[in-house]
């Protein structure tokens, strides 16, 4: 058996969509920074999975849940785009 933070999957699922919409840098460094900040501000959601099992989205997740995650990602993307930690080329 494995413990998995399902919140990670939800954040990564929504991450690119939100970042594209906001027009922020999409390099790996920025994407992971946004994911880390967003996940730190969201409650973890641990699920038990058997090895190899693909965890599918459950009905317990509500629209409000999606809104909360999108809001956390948006805030995180704002923080990262103001202070990107990727290496800036040309200066
Ligand atoms: Zn970047």
CSV table of N, CA and C and ligand atoms in Angstrom, one decimal:
chain,number,residue,atom,x,y,z
A,1,UNK,N,0.8,-1.2,0.0
A,1,UNK,CA,0.0,0.0,0.0
A,1,UNK,C,0.9,1.2,0.0
A,2,UNK,N,0.3,2.3,-0.5
A,2,UNK,CA,1.1,3.6,-0.6
A,2,UNK,C,0.2,4.7,-0.1
A,3,UNK,N,0.8,5.7,0.5
A,3,UNK,CA,0.1,6.9,0.8
A,3,UNK,C,0.4,7.9,-0.3
A,4,UNK,N,-0.6,8.6,-0.7
A,4,UNK,CA,-0.3,9.6,-1.8
A,4,UNK,C,-1.1,10.8,-1.5
A,5,UNK,N,-0.5,12.0,-1.7
A,5,UNK,CA,-1.2,13.2,-1.5
A,5,UNK,C,-1.9,13.6,-2.8
A,6,UNK,N,-3.1,13.3,-2.8
A,6,UNK,CA,-3.9,13.5,-4.0
A,6,UNK,C,-3.9,15.0,-4.5
A,7,UNK,N,-3.7,15.9,-3.5
A,7,UNK,CA,-3.7,17.3,-3.8
A,7,UNK,C,-2.6,17.6,-4.8
A,8,UNK,N,-1.5,16.9,-4.8
A,8,UNK,CA,-0.4,17.1,-5.8
A,8,UNK,C,-0.9,16.9,-7.2
A,9,UNK,N,-1.7,15.8,-7.3
A,9,UNK,CA,-2.2,15.5,-8.7
A,9,UNK,C,-3.2,16.6,-9.2
A,10,UNK,N,-4.0,17.0,-8.3
A,10,UNK,CA,-5.0,18.1,-8.7
A,10,UNK,C,-4.2,19.4,-9.1
A,11,UNK,N,-3.2,19.7,-8.3
A,11,UNK,CA,-2.5,20.9,-8.6
A,11,UNK,C,-1.8,20.8,-9.9
A,12,UNK,N,-1.1,19.7,-10.1
A,12,UNK,CA,-0.4,19.6,-11.4
A,12,UNK,C,-1.3,19.5,-12.6
A,13,UNK,N,-2.5,19.0,-12.4
A,13,UNK,CA,-3.5,18.9,-13.4
A,13,UNK,C,-4.0,20.3,-13.8
A,14,UNK,N,-4.1,21.2,-12.9
A,14,UNK,CA,-4.6,22.5,-13.2
A,14,UNK,C,-3.5,23.5,-13.5
A,15,UNK,N,-2.3,23.2,-13.1
A,15,UNK,CA,-1.2,24.1,-13.1
A,15,UNK,C,-0.9,24.8,-14.4
A,16,UNK,N,-0.8,24.0,-15.5
A,16,UNK,CA,-0.4,24.6,-16.8
A,16,UNK,C,-1.5,25.5,-17.3
A,17,UNK,N,-2.8,25.0,-17.1
A,17,UNK,CA,-3.9,25.8,-17.6
A,17,UNK,C,-3.9,27.2,-17.0
A,18,UNK,N,-3.7,27.2,-15.7
A,18,UNK,CA,-3.8,28.5,-15.0
A,18,UNK,C,-2.6,29.4,-15.4
A,19,UNK,N,-1.4,28.8,-15.5
A,19,UNK,CA,-0.2,29.5,-15.8
A,19,UNK,C,-0.2,30.1,-17.3
A,20,UNK,N,-0.8,29.3,-18.2
A,20,UNK,CA,-0.9,29.8,-19.6
A,20,UNK,C,-1.8,31.0,-19.6
A,21,UNK,N,-3.0,30.8,-18.9
A,21,UNK,CA,-3.9,31.9,-18.8
A,21,UNK,C,-3.3,33.2,-18.3
A,22,UNK,N,-2.5,33.1,-17.3
A,22,UNK,CA,-1.8,34.2,-16.7
A,22,UNK,C,-0.6,34.7,-17.5
A,23,UNK,N,-0.2,34.0,-18.4
A,23,UNK,CA,1.0,34.4,-19.2
A,23,UNK,C,2.3,34.4,-18.5
A,24,UNK,N,2.4,33.6,-17.5
A,24,UNK,CA,3.7,33.5,-16.7
A,24,UNK,C,4.6,32.5,-17.3
A,25,UNK,N,5.9,32.6,-16.9
A,25,UNK,CA,6.9,31.7,-17.4
A,25,UNK,C,6.6,30.3,-17.1
A,26,UNK,N,6.8,29.4,-18.1
A,26,UNK,CA,6.4,28.0,-18.0
A,26,UNK,C,7.6,27.1,-17.9
A,27,UNK,N,8.8,27.6,-17.6
A,27,UNK,CA,9.9,26.7,-17.5
A,27,UNK,C,9.7,25.8,-16.3
A,28,UNK,N,10.4,24.7,-16.2
A,28,UNK,CA,10.3,23.7,-15.2
A,28,UNK,C,10.4,24.3,-13.8
A,29,UNK,N,11.5,25.2,-13.7
A,29,UNK,CA,11.7,25.8,-12.4
A,29,UNK,C,10.5,26.6,-11.9
A,30,UNK,N,10.0,27.4,-12.7
A,30,UNK,CA,8.8,28.2,-12.3
A,30,UNK,C,7.6,27.3,-12.1
A,31,UNK,N,7.4,26.3,-12.9
A,31,UNK,CA,6.2,25.4,-12.7
A,31,UNK,C,6.3,24.7,-11.4
A,32,UNK,N,7.5,24.2,-11.0
A,32,UNK,CA,7.6,23.5,-9.8
A,32,UNK,C,7.6,24.5,-8.6
A,33,UNK,N,8.1,25.7,-8.8
A,33,UNK,CA,8.0,26.7,-7.7
A,33,UNK,C,6.5,27.0,-7.4
A,34,UNK,N,5.8,27.2,-8.5
A,34,UNK,CA,4.3,27.5,-8.3
A,34,UNK,C,3.6,26.3,-7.6
A,35,UNK,N,3.9,25.1,-8.1
A,35,UNK,CA,3.3,24.0,-7.5
A,35,UNK,C,3.6,23.9,-6.0
A,36,UNK,N,4.9,24.1,-5.6
A,36,UNK,CA,5.3,24.0,-4.2
A,36,UNK,C,4.6,25.0,-3.4
A,37,UNK,N,4.6,26.3,-3.9
A,37,UNK,CA,3.9,27.3,-3.1
A,37,UNK,C,2.4,27.1,-2.9
A,38,UNK,N,1.8,26.6,-4.0
A,38,UNK,CA,0.4,26.3,-4.0
A,38,UNK,C,0.1,25.2,-3.0
A,39,UNK,N,0.9,24.1,-3.1
A,39,UNK,CA,0.7,23.0,-2.2
A,39,UNK,C,0.9,23.3,-0.8
A,40,UNK,N,1.8,24.2,-0.5
A,40,UNK,CA,2.0,24.6,0.9
A,40,UNK,C,0.9,25.4,1.5
A,41,UNK,N,0.1,26.0,0.6
A,41,UNK,CA,-1.0,26.8,1.1
A,41,UNK,C,-2.3,26.0,1.1
A,42,UNK,N,-2.3,24.8,0.6
A,42,UNK,CA,-3.5,23.9,0.5
A,42,UNK,C,-3.4,22.8,1.5
A,43,UNK,N,-4.5,22.4,2.1
A,43,UNK,CA,-4.4,21.2,3.0
A,43,UNK,C,-4.1,20.0,2.2
A,44,UNK,N,-3.2,19.1,2.7
A,44,UNK,CA,-2.9,17.8,2.0
A,44,UNK,C,-4.2,17.0,2.0
A,45,UNK,N,-4.2,16.1,1.0
A,45,UNK,CA,-5.4,15.2,0.9
A,45,UNK,C,-4.8,13.8,0.6
A,46,UNK,N,-4.6,13.1,1.7
A,46,UNK,CA,-4.0,11.8,1.5
A,46,UNK,C,-5.0,10.7,1.2
A,47,UNK,N,-4.6,9.9,0.2
A,47,UNK,CA,-5.4,8.8,-0.1
A,47,UNK,C,-4.5,7.5,-0.1
A,48,UNK,N,-5.2,6.4,0.2
A,48,UNK,CA,-4.4,5.1,0.2
A,48,UNK,C,-4.6,4.5,-1.2
A,49,UNK,N,-3.5,4.1,-1.8
A,49,UNK,CA,-3.6,3.4,-3.1
A,49,UNK,C,-2.8,2.1,-3.0
A,50,UNK,N,-3.2,1.2,-3.8
A,50,UNK,CA,-2.4,0.0,-3.9
A,50,UNK,C,-1.4,0.3,-5.0
A,51,UNK,N,-0.3,-0.4,-4.9
A,51,UNK,CA,0.8,-0.1,-5.9
A,51,UNK,C,0.3,-0.3,-7.3
A,52,UNK,N,0.6,0.7,-8.2
A,52,UNK,CA,0.1,0.6,-9.6
A,52,UNK,C,-1.3,1.0,-9.9
A,53,UNK,N,-2.0,1.2,-8.8
A,53,UNK,CA,-3.4,1.6,-9.0
A,53,UNK,C,-3.5,3.1,-9.4
A,54,UNK,N,-4.3,3.3,-10.4
A,54,UNK,CA,-4.5,4.7,-10.9
A,54,UNK,C,-5.7,5.3,-10.1
A,55,UNK,N,-5.3,6.4,-9.4
A,55,UNK,CA,-6.4,6.9,-8.5
A,55,UNK,C,-7.3,7.8,-9.4
A,56,UNK,N,-8.5,7.6,-9.4
A,56,UNK,CA,-9.4,8.4,-10.2
A,56,UNK,C,-10.1,9.4,-9.3
A,57,UNK,N,-10.5,10.4,-10.0
A,57,UNK,CA,-11.1,11.5,-9.3
A,57,UNK,C,-12.4,11.1,-8.6
A,58,UNK,N,-12.6,11.5,-7.4
A,58,UNK,CA,-13.8,11.0,-6.7
A,58,UNK,C,-14.9,12.1,-6.6
A,59,UNK,N,-16.1,11.7,-6.3
A,59,UNK,CA,-17.2,12.6,-6.3
A,59,UNK,C,-17.2,13.5,-5.1
A,60,UNK,N,-16.4,13.1,-4.1
A,60,UNK,CA,-16.3,14.0,-2.9
A,60,UNK,C,-15.7,15.4,-3.2
A,61,UNK,N,-15.0,15.4,-4.3
A,61,UNK,CA,-14.4,16.7,-4.7
A,61,UNK,C,-15.4,17.6,-5.3
A,62,UNK,N,-15.5,18.8,-4.7
A,62,UNK,CA,-16.6,19.7,-5.1
A,62,UNK,C,-16.1,20.8,-6.0
A,63,UNK,N,-17.0,21.6,-6.5
A,63,UNK,CA,-16.6,22.7,-7.3
A,63,UNK,C,-15.8,23.7,-6.4
A,64,UNK,N,-16.2,23.8,-5.2
A,64,UNK,CA,-15.5,24.7,-4.3
A,64,UNK,C,-14.1,24.3,-4.1
A,65,UNK,N,-13.9,23.0,-4.1
A,65,UNK,CA,-12.5,22.5,-4.0
A,65,UNK,C,-11.7,22.9,-5.2
A,66,UNK,N,-12.3,22.8,-6.4
A,66,UNK,CA,-11.6,23.3,-7.6
A,66,UNK,C,-11.2,24.8,-7.5
A,67,UNK,N,-12.2,25.5,-7.0
A,67,UNK,CA,-12.0,27.0,-6.9
A,67,UNK,C,-10.8,27.3,-6.0
A,68,UNK,N,-10.8,26.6,-4.8
A,68,UNK,CA,-9.7,26.8,-3.9
A,68,UNK,C,-8.4,26.5,-4.5
A,69,UNK,N,-8.3,25.4,-5.2
A,69,UNK,CA,-7.0,25.0,-5.8
A,69,UNK,C,-6.6,26.0,-6.9
A,70,UNK,N,-7.6,26.4,-7.7
A,70,UNK,CA,-7.2,27.4,-8.7
A,70,UNK,C,-6.8,28.7,-8.1
A,71,UNK,N,-7.4,29.1,-7.0
A,71,UNK,CA,-7.0,30.4,-6.3
A,71,UNK,C,-5.6,30.2,-5.8
A,72,UNK,N,-5.3,29.1,-5.2
A,72,UNK,CA,-3.9,28.9,-4.6
A,72,UNK,C,-2.9,28.9,-5.7
A,73,UNK,N,-3.2,28.3,-6.9
A,73,UNK,CA,-2.2,28.3,-8.0
A,73,UNK,C,-2.1,29.7,-8.5
A,74,UNK,N,-3.2,30.5,-8.6
A,74,UNK,CA,-3.1,31.8,-9.1
A,74,UNK,C,-2.2,32.7,-8.2
A,75,UNK,N,-2.4,32.6,-6.9
A,75,UNK,CA,-1.6,33.4,-6.0
A,75,UNK,C,-0.1,33.0,-6.1
A,76,UNK,N,0.1,31.7,-6.2
A,76,UNK,CA,1.5,31.2,-6.3
A,76,UNK,C,2.2,31.7,-7.5
A,77,UNK,N,1.4,31.6,-8.7
A,77,UNK,CA,2.0,32.1,-9.9
A,77,UNK,C,2.3,33.6,-9.9
A,78,UNK,N,1.5,34.4,-9.2
A,78,UNK,CA,1.8,35.8,-9.0
A,78,UNK,C,3.1,36.0,-8.3
A,79,UNK,N,3.3,35.2,-7.2
A,79,UNK,CA,4.5,35.3,-6.4
A,79,UNK,C,5.7,35.0,-7.2
A,80,UNK,N,5.6,33.8,-8.0
A,80,UNK,CA,6.8,33.4,-8.7
A,80,UNK,C,7.1,34.3,-9.9
A,81,UNK,N,6.1,34.8,-10.5
A,81,UNK,CA,6.3,35.7,-11.7
A,81,UNK,C,7.0,37.0,-11.3
A,82,UNK,N,6.7,37.4,-10.0
A,82,UNK,CA,7.4,38.6,-9.5
A,82,UNK,C,8.8,38.4,-9.1
A,83,UNK,N,9.0,37.2,-8.6
A,83,UNK,CA,10.4,36.8,-8.1
A,83,UNK,C,10.8,35.5,-8.7
A,84,UNK,N,11.0,35.4,-10.0
A,84,UNK,CA,11.3,34.1,-10.6
A,84,UNK,C,12.7,33.7,-10.2
A,85,UNK,N,12.9,32.4,-9.9
A,85,UNK,CA,14.2,31.9,-9.5
A,85,UNK,C,14.9,31.2,-10.6
A,86,UNK,N,14.3,31.2,-11.8
A,86,UNK,CA,15.0,30.6,-12.9
A,86,UNK,C,16.2,31.5,-13.3
A,87,UNK,N,17.1,30.9,-14.1
A,87,UNK,CA,18.2,31.8,-14.5
A,87,UNK,C,17.8,32.6,-15.7
A,88,UNK,N,18.0,33.9,-15.5
A,88,UNK,CA,17.6,34.9,-16.5
A,88,UNK,C,18.7,35.0,-17.5
A,89,UNK,N,18.3,34.8,-18.8
A,89,UNK,CA,19.3,34.9,-19.9
A,89,UNK,C,19.4,36.4,-20.2
A,90,UNK,N,20.5,36.8,-20.8
A,90,UNK,CA,20.7,38.2,-21.3
A,90,UNK,C,20.6,39.2,-20.1
A,91,UNK,N,21.2,38.8,-19.0
A,91,UNK,CA,21.2,39.8,-17.9
A,91,UNK,C,20.5,39.3,-16.8
B,1,LIG,ZN1,10.9,30.4,-15.5
